[in-house]
Structures are given as structure tokens and as C-alpha cells.
CSV table of C-alpha atoms in Angstrom, one decimal:
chain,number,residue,atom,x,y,z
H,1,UNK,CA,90.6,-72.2,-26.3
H,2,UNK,CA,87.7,-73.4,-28.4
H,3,UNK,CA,85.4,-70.1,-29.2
H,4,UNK,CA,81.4,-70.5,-30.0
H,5,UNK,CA,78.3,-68.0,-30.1
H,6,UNK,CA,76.1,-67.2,-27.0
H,7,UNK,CA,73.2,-64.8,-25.9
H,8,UNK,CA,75.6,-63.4,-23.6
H,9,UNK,CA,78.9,-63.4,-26.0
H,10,UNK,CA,81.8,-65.2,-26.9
H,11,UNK,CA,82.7,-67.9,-24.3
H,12,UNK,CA,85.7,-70.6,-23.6
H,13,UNK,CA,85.1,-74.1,-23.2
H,14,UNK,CA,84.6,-74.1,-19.2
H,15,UNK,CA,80.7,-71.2,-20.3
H,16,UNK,CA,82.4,-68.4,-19.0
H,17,UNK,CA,81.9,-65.5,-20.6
H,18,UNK,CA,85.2,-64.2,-22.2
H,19,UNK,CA,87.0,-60.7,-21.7
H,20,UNK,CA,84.7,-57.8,-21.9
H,21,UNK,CA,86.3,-55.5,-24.0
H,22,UNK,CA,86.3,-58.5,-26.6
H,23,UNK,CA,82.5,-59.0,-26.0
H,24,UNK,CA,81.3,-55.6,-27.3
H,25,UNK,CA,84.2,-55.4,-30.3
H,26,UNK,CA,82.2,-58.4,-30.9
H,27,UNK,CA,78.8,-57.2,-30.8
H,28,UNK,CA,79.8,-54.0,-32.9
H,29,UNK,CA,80.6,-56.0,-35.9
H,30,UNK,CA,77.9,-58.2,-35.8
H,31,UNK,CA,75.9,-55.2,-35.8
H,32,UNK,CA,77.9,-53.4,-39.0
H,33,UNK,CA,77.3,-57.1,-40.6
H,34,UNK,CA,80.9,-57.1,-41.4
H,35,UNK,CA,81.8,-59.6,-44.3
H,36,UNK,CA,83.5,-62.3,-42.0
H,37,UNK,CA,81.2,-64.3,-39.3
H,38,UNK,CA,82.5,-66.5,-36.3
H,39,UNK,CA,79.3,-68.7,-37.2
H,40,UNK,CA,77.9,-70.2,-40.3
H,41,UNK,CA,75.2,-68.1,-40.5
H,42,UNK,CA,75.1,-66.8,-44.0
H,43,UNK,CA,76.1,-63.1,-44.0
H,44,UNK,CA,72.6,-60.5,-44.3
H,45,UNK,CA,71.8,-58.0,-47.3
H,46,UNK,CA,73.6,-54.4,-47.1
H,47,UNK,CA,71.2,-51.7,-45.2
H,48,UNK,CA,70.7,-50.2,-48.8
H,49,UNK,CA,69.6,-53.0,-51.0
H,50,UNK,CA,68.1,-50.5,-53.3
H,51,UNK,CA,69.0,-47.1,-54.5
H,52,UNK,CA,67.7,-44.0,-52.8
H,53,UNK,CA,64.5,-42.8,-54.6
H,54,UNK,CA,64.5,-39.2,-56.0
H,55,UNK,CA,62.6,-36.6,-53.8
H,56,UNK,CA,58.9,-36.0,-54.8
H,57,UNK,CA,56.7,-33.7,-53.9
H,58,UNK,CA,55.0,-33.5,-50.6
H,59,UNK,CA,52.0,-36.2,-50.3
H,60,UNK,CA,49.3,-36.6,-48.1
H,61,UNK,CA,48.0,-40.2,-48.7
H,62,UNK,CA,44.0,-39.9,-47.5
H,63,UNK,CA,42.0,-43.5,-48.9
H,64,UNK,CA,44.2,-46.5,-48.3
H,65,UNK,CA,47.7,-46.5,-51.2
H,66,UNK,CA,46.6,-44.0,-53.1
H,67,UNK,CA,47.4,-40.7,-53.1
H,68,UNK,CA,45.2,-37.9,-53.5
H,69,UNK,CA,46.4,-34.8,-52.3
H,70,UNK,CA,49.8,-32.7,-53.3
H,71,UNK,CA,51.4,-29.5,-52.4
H,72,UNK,CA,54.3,-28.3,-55.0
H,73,UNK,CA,56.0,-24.7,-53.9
H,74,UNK,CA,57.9,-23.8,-57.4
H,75,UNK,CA,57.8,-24.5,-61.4
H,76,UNK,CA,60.2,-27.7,-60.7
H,77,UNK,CA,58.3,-29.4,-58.3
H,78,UNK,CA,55.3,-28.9,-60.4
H,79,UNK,CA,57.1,-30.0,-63.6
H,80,UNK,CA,58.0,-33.4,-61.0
H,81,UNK,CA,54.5,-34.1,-60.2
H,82,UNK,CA,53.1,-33.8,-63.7
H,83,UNK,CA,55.8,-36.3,-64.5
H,84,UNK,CA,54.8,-38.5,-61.7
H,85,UNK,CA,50.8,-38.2,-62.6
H,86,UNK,CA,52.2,-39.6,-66.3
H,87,UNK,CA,53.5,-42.5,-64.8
H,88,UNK,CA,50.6,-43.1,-62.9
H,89,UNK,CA,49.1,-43.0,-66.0
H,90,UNK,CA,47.0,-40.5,-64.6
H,91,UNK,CA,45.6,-37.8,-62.1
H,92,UNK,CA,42.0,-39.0,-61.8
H,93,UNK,CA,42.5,-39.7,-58.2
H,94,UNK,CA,43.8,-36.6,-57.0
H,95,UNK,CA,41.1,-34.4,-54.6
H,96,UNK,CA,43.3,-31.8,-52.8
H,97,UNK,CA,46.1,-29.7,-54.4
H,98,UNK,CA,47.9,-26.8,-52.9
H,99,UNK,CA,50.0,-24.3,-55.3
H,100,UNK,CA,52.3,-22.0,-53.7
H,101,UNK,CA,54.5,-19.3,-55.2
H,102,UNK,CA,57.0,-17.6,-52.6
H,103,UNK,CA,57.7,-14.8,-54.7
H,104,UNK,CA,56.2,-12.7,-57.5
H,105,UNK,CA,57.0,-13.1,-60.7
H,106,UNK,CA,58.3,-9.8,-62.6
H,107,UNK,CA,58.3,-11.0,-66.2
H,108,UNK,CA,55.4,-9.8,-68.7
H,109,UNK,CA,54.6,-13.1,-69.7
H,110,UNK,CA,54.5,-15.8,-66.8
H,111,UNK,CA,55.4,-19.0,-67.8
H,112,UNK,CA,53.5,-20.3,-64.3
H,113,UNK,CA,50.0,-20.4,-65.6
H,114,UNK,CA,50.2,-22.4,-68.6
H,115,UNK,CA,52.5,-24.9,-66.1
H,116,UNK,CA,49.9,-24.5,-64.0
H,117,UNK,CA,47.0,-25.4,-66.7
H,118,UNK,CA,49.1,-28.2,-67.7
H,119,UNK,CA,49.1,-29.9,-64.0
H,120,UNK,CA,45.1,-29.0,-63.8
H,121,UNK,CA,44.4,-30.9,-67.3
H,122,UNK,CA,45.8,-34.1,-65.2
H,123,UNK,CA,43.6,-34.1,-62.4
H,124,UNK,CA,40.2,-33.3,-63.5
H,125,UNK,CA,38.8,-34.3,-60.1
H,126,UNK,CA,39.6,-31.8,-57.9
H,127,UNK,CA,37.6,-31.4,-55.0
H,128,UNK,CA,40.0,-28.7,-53.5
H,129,UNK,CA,42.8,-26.0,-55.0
H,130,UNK,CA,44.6,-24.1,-53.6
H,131,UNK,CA,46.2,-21.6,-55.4
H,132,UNK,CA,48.7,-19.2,-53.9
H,133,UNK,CA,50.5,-16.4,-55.7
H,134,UNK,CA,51.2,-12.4,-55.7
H,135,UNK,CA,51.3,-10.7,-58.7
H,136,UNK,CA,50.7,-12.2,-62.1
H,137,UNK,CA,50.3,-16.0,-63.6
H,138,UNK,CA,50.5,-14.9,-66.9
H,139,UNK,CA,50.4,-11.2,-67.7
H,140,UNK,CA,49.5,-8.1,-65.9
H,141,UNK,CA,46.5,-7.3,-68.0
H,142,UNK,CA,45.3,-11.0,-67.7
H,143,UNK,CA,46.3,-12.3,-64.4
H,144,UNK,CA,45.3,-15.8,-65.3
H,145,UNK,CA,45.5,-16.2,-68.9
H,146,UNK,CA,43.5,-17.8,-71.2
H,147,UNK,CA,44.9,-21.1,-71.2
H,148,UNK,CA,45.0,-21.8,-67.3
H,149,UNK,CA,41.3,-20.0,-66.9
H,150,UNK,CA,39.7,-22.9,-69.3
H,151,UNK,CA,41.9,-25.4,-66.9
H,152,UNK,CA,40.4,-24.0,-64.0
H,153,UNK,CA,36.8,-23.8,-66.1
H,154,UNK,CA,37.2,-27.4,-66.0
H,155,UNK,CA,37.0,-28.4,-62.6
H,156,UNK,CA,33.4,-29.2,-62.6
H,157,UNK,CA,33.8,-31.3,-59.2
H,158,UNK,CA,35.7,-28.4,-57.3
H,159,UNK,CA,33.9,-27.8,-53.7
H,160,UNK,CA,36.8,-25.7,-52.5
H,161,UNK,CA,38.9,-22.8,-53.9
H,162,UNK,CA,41.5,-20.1,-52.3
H,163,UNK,CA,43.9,-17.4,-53.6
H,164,UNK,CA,46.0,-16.4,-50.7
H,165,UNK,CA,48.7,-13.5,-51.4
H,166,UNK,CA,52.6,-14.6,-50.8
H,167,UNK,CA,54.5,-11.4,-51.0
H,168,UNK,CA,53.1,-7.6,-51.1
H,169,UNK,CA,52.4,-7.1,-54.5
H,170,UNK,CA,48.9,-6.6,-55.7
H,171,UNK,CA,47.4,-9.2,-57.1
H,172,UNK,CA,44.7,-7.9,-60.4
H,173,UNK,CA,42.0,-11.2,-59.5
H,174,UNK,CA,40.0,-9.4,-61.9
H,175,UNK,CA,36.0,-9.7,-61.6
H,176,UNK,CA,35.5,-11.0,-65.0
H,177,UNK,CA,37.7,-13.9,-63.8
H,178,UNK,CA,35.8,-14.4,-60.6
H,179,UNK,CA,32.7,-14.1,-62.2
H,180,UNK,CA,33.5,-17.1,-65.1
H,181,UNK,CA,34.8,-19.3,-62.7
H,182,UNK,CA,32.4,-19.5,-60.5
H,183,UNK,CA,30.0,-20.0,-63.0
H,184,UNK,CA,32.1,-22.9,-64.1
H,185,UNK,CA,31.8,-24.9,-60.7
H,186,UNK,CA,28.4,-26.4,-60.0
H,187,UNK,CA,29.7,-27.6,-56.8
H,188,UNK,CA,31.6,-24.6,-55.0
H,189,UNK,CA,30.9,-23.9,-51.6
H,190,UNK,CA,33.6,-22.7,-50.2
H,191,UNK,CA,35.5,-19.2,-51.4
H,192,UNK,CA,38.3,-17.5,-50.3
H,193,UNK,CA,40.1,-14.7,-52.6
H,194,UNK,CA,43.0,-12.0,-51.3
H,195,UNK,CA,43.5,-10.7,-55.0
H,196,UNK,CA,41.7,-7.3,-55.8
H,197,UNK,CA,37.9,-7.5,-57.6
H,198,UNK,CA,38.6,-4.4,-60.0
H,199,UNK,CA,37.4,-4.7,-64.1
H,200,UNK,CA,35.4,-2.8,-66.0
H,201,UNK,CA,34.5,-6.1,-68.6
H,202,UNK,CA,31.2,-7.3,-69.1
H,203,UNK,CA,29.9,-10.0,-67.2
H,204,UNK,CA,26.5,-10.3,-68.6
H,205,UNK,CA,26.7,-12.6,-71.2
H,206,UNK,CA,28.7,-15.0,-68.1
H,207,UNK,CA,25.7,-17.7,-67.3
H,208,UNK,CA,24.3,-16.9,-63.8
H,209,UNK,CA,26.1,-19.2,-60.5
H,210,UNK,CA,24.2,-22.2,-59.8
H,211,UNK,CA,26.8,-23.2,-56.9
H,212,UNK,CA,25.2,-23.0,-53.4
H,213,UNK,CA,28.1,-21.0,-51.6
H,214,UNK,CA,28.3,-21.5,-47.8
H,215,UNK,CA,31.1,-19.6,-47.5
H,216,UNK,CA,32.6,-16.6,-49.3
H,217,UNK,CA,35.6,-14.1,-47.7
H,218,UNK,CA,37.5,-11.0,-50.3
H,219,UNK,CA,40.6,-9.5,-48.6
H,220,UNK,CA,40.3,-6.9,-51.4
H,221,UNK,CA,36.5,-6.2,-52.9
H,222,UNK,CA,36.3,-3.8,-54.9
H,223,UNK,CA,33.0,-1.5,-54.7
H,224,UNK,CA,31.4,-3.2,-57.6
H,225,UNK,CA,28.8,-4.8,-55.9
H,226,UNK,CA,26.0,-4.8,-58.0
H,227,UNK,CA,28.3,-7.0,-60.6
H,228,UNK,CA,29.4,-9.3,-58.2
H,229,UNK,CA,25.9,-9.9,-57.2
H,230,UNK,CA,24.7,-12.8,-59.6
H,231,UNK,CA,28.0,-14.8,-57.8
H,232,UNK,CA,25.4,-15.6,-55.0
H,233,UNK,CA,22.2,-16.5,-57.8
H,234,UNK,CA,22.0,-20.3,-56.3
H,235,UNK,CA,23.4,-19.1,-52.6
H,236,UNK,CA,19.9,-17.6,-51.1
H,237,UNK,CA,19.4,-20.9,-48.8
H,238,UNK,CA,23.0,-22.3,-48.2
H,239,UNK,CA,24.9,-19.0,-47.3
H,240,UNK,CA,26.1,-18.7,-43.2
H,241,UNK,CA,29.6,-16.9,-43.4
H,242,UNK,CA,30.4,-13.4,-45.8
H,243,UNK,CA,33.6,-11.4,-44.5
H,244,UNK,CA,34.9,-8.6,-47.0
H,245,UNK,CA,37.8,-6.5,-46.4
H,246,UNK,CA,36.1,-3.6,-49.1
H,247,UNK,CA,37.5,-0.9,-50.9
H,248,UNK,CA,35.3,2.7,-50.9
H,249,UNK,CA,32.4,3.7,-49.3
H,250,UNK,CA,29.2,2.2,-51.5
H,251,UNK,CA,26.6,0.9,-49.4
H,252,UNK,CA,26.5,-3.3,-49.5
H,253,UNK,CA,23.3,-4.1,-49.6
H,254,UNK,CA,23.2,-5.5,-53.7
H,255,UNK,CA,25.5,-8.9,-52.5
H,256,UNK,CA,23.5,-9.2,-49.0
H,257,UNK,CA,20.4,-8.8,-50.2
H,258,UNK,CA,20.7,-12.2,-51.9
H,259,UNK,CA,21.6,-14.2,-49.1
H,260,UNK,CA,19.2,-12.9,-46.4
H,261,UNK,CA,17.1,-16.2,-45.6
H,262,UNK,CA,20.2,-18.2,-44.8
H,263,UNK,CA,22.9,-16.0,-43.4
H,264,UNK,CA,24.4,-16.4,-40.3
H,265,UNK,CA,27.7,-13.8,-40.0
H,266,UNK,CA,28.3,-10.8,-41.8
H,267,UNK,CA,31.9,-9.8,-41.6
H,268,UNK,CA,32.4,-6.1,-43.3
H,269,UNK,CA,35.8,-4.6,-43.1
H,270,UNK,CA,36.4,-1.1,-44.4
H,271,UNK,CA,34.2,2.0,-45.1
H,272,UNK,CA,30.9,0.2,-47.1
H,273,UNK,CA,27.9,-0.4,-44.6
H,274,UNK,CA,24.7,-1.2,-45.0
H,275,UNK,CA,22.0,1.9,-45.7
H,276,UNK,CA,20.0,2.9,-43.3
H,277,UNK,CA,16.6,1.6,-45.3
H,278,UNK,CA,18.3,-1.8,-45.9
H,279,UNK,CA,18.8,-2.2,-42.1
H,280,UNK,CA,15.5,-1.5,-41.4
H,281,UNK,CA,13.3,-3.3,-43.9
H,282,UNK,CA,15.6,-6.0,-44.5
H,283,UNK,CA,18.4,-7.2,-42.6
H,284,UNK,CA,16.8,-6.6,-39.6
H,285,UNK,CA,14.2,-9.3,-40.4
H,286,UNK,CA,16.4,-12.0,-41.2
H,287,UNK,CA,15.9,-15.1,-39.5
H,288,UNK,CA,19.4,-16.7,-38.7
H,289,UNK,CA,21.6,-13.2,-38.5
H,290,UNK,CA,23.5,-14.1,-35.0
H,291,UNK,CA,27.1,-11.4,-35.8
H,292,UNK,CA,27.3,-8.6,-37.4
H,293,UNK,CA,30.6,-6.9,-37.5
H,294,UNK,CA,30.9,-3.5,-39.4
H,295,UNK,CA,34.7,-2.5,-39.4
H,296,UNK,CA,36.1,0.9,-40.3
H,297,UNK,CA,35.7,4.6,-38.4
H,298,UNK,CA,33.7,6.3,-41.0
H,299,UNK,CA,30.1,6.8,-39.8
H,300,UNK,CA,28.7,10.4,-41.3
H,301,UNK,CA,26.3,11.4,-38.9
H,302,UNK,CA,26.4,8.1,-37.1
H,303,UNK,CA,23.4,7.0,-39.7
H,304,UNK,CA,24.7,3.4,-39.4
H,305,UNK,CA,24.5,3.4,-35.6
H,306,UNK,CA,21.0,5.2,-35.4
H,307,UNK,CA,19.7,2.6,-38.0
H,308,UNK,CA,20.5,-0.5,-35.6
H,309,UNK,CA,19.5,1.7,-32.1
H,310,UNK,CA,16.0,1.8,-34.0
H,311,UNK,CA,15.8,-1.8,-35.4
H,312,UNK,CA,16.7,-2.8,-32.0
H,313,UNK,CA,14.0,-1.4,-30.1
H,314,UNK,CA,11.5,-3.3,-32.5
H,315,UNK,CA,10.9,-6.5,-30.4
H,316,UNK,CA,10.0,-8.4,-33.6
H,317,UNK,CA,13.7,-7.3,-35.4
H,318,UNK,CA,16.9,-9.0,-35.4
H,319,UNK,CA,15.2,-12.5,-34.1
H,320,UNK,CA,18.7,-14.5,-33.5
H,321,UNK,CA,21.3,-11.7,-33.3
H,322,UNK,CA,23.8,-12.5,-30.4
H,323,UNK,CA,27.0,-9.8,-31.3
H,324,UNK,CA,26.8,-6.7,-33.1
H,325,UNK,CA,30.0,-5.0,-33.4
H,326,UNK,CA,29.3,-1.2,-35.1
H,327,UNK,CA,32.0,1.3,-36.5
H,328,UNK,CA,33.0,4.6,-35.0
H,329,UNK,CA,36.1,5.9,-33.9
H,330,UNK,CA,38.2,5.1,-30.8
H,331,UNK,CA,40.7,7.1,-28.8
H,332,UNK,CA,41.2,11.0,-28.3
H,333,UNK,CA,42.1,13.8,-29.6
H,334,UNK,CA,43.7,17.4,-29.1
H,335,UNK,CA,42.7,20.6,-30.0
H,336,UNK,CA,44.3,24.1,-29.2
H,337,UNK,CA,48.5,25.1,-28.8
H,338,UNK,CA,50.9,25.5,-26.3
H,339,UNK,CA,49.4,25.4,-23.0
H,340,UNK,CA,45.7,25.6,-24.3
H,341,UNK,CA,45.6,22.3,-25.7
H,342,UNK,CA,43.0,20.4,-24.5
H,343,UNK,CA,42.3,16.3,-25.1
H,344,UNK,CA,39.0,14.8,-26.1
H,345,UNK,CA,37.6,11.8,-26.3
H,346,UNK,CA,35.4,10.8,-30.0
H,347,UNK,CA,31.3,11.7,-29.8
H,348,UNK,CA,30.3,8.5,-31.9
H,349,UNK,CA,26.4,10.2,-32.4
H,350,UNK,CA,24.3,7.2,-32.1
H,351,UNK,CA,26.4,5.0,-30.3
H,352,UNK,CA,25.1,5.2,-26.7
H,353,UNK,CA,21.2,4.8,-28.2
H,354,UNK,CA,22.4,2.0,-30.0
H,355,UNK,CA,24.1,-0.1,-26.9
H,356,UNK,CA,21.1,0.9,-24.8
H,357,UNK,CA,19.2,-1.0,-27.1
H,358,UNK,CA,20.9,-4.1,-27.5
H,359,UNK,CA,21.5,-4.2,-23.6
H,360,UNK,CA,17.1,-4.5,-23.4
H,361,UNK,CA,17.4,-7.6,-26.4
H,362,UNK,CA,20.8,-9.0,-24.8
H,363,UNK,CA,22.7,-8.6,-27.4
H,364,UNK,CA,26.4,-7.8,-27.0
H,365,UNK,CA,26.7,-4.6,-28.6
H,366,UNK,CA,31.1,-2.9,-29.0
H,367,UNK,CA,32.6,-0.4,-30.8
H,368,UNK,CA,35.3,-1.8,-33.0
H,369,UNK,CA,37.0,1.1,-35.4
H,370,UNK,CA,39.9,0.2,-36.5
H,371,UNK,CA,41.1,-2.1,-34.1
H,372,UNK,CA,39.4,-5.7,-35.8
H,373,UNK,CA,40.9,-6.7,-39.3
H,374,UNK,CA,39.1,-9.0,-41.7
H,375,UNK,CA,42.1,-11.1,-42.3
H,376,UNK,CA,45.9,-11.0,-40.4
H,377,UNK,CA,46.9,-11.5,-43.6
H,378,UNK,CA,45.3,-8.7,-45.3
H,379,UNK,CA,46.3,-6.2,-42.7
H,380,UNK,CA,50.0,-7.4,-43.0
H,381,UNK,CA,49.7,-6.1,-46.6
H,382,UNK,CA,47.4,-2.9,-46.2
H,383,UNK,CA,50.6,-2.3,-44.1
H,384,UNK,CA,53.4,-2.6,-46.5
H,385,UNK,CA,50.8,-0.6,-48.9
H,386,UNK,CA,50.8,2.3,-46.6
H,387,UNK,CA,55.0,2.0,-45.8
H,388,UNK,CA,55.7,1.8,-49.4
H,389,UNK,CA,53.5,5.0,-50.0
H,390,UNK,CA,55.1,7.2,-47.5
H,391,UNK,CA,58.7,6.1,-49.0
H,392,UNK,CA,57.6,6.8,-52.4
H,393,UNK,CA,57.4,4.0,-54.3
H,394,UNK,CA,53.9,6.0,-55.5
């Protein structure tokens, strides 16, 4: 019996196909390309002509081949991708980075920053950075260090910075830092920063911020806001959206009073409101002002919430204001013992004037307290904060 190759499988010499069993043995090694062939068909290549290639770091390919954005996660894959960016020849290219630490590093001297400023001195285009750590990049007295901070001083094409926090520990930002950097980049507008705004350096010989911010959030601003003011210097027309989680109970109105022509939301977590002269002369004339949301229960004598109840019965105040959300306290509380306890609910002085109000101008007028956090994140850690402190730890 003469065999020969078919569509269908091996047949004799009458066309009929041959035994099935036989038929799909057949068809197996064809498919494993097995060295010997019942044809003349020269044999194919081996499914692995070439060599695996050594995992790289995660890439994002944006513009065509060439790839402009990378994420790295530890020293090793940063170490990889400067390697990478040599054989390239360079980073020139390279728009978006992400750099992530899981965990916080307790040595005095980091070796992450100057790894870090190493990587930043090969891609000198940045549009966006990413850079996410707890803790310190180089000491805890200089959470930076001086050779990373002149690599991020650099990046005079950055639009886009973040710091997000990783673990619970605190994270020194430092003012002086935040100050000089974003006086280094001309082109920032957009800023996000979980790390803590403390510092007592002197920031006046830093040259004033000509970047036109759009955006700016702090999960941890310190009540130094008179020195974080000249940050917004070129921001008075291109500010919409400022959210601060704050720390203390200073009024706010040296940052806003810089961006009052062009902003849109004001976003204040914490205990720091604007005074009651602010509201009424300023904020309450500001063109594009649609939210407002004041976080916190501290109100002494409800001199927030009287402030807006009278701005809002002005018809010529608050000309775009859509949501108002105003601090007070929620809940109950007991007073008394034993059987003479009695519940009441919180007197928020102010707060029924103030709704009135905003009813007549439609606005949408709720009390918030404690319930609305400026970031998830940043409650998360005000969390394990408070835990740590009633185990201990301080």
C-alpha cells in the first residue's frame, strides 16, 4: 500500500482515507515538526529560533517604535533601564516615567536618590514624573539630597509631577524643596504632593514661580501658607482645582488670595478656613468659584458659617457657585449618668441661616464634618498615624 499526503490525511491507493487513529498520530507530528517528514517538504525552523530576551522594565510605547514612557518599581529595575537608555544611546525621547518604591528605606544614607538622579540625567525631556516613595531618598534631614534635587532642577520641560506615599511613614517633602523645584519648571501645571510641607529654611532668595499651575492638591500642608504663597506668582489666570488636606488651624487666605480670578474648586481638608473678612470682600466676588468644600468639625462660634449665610444673601456674591459644602459637626451626643443621661444632637450656630441662604441662590448647601477626606489615600495614613499613637509607638 502506496502512502501520499492529503487535505484530509494519509490515504491508500484506491483515495480512501486511511485508519483514523493513524490520521491524528499523523497530524500531531506534523504539528511538533518532528525531524522525519512523509513528504519532501524541507523540515521548518524550531519555534525558538532565537534566545529568549531578558525581562525589561514595563513600557508603554505611545508615538509609532519608540518608546517614551517607563515604570521601574525597585533600585534593579532602575539600574536595567539606565542600561537600556545607554544602549539607546540615549533618553531624549522619554516623556512619562513612573518611580515606585514599595517600602521605606531605613538606612541614613539612601542610596535611591542618587540612582534616581542618575536615571533623570538620561532623560532630560520629561514631560511627566512620577515619583513614589515613603520615607527618605537620601537622608532624613534632606529627603531629596543634593544630587537628585539638581536632577529634578533640570527638567525644564516637566508639565506634570506627583509624590504619592507607599507605606505609613512620614515623608519630610520639605518646603524649601517644593519651593526650588517649582521654581525650576517653567512648564508645571499639574501638582500633586502626599509628603508633609514643614521647614523653617529660607525661601526668599528662591526666584519667584513663573509656571501657570492648573492644578495643585497637598495631602499634608503644613500651616505655612504665607511661604508657600509665591508657588502660585504666575498661577492668577490658569488656576481651576486647589484641594489641601492641612495641618493646624491658620486661616488660608495668603495661597487663595492669589488665584482668585481663575479658580474654579477649592477643596480644604482639616481645621484652616477662610476668615470671615476674606469671605466677604474677596472670595465671595470671584468670578468662576462653582465648589467650595471646607472639611473638618472645628467652627468657633460658627464664624465660617455666618460669613457664607451673609455673602449669600448679597445677590451680587458668589456669581457661579453651584456646591458649598461647610464644616460643623455631625452626630449626637450624651450628657448626664445612669438613668439621667440624655442624647443630643450638635447646634452647628450658623448653619440653618447659612442653608436658608443658599436655598434662595440655588445653591446646594451640606454639612460635611468629618465624613469627606481630601484623598483615600491620605486618610488611609492619618489612620495608621492615629493606631500607631494609641499603641505607643509615640
Amino acid at each position: 500500500m502506496a502512502w501520499e499526503r492529503s487535505s484530509r490525511g494519509p490515504t491508500d491507493a484506491s483515495g480512501k482515507v486511511a485508519d483514523l487513529n493513524f490520521r491524528f498520530a499523523f497530524r500531531l507530528v506534523d504539528r511538533l515538526r518532528a525531524p522525519f517528514r512523509l513528504s519532501s517538504t524541507p523540515p521548518s525552523p524550531p519555534l525558538h529560533s532565537t534566545p529568549p530576551q531578558e525581562s525589561m522594565p514595563k513600557v508603554d510605547t505611545k508615538s509609532g517604535d519608540t518608546e517614551t514612557s517607563f515604570t521601574v518599581s525597585n533600585q534593579g529595575e532602575i539600574k536595567k533601564l539606565i542600561t537600556t537608555l545607554i544602549g539607546r544611546g540615549n533618553g531624549k525621547d522619554v516623556k512619562d516615567l513612573t518611580i515606585t518604591f514599595s517600602t521605606a528605606d531605613h538606612q541614613e544614607k539612601s542610596k535611591r536618590g542618587e540612582q534616581i538622579a542618575e536615571l533623570l540625567k538620561r532623560t532630560p525631556n520629561l514631560t511627566t514624573l512620577n515619583l513614589n516613595f515613603s520615607g527618605h531618598l537620601d537622608t532624613y534631614s534632606d529627603c531629596l539630597g543634593e544630587k537628585l534635587m539638581t536632577a529634578l532642577c533640570s527638567l525644564k520641560n516637566l508639565e506634570n509631577f506627583s509624590h504619592n506615599a507607599t507605606t505609613s511613614a512620614r515623608t519630610d517633602f520639605g518646603q524649601y524643596s517644593l519651593m526650588k523645584l517649582v521654581s525650576s519648571w517653567p512648564n508645571l501645571r499639574t501638582l500633586y504632593l502626599a509628603g508633609d510641607t514643614n521647614g523653617s529654611e529660607d525661601c526668599s532668595k528662591i526666584p519667584p514661580a513663573t509656571c501657570a499651575l492648573e492644578s495643585v492638591t497637598f495631602e499634608r500642608c503644613m500651616s505655612n501658607f504665607e511661604k508657600l504663597a509665591p508657588m502660585f506668582a504666575g498661577s492668577a489666570n490658569s488656576l481651576k482645582s486647589f484641594e489641601a488636606w492641612t495641618m493646624g488651624i491658620k486661616e488660608i487666605d495668603a495661597v487663595l488670595r492669589k488665584v482668585l480670578p481663575s479658580i474654579e474648586s477649592i477643596h480644604i481638608g482639616g481645621c484652616n478656613h477662610p476668615s470671615k473678612d476674606f469671605i466677604l470682600g474677596e472670595l465671595s466676588n470671584v468670578p468662576r468659584l462653582q465648589f467650595i468644600n471646607l472639611n473638618g468639625d472645628t467652627d468657633t462660634g460658627g464664624t465660617t458659617r455666618k460669613a457664607f449665610a451673609e455673602a449669600l444673601n448679597r445677590e451680587d456674591s458668589f456669581p457661579s457657585l453651584r456646591r458649598l459644602s461647610y464644616p460643623g459637626e455631625k452626630g449626637t451626643y450624651k450628657t448626664g449618668r445612669g438613668r439621667n443621661v440624655r442624647v443630643h444632637e450638635y447646634e452647628n450656630v450658623g448653619a440653618k441661616e447659612l442653608e436658608t441662604a443658599a436655598k434662595k441662590r440655588g445653591v446646594w448647601a451640606e454639612l460635611v464634618s468629618r465624613d469627606l477626606e481630601c484623598k483615600v489615600e491620605g486618610a488611609q495614613r492619618r489612620a495608621g498615624f492615629a493606631a500607631m499613637g494609641r499603641r505607643g509607638y509615640w
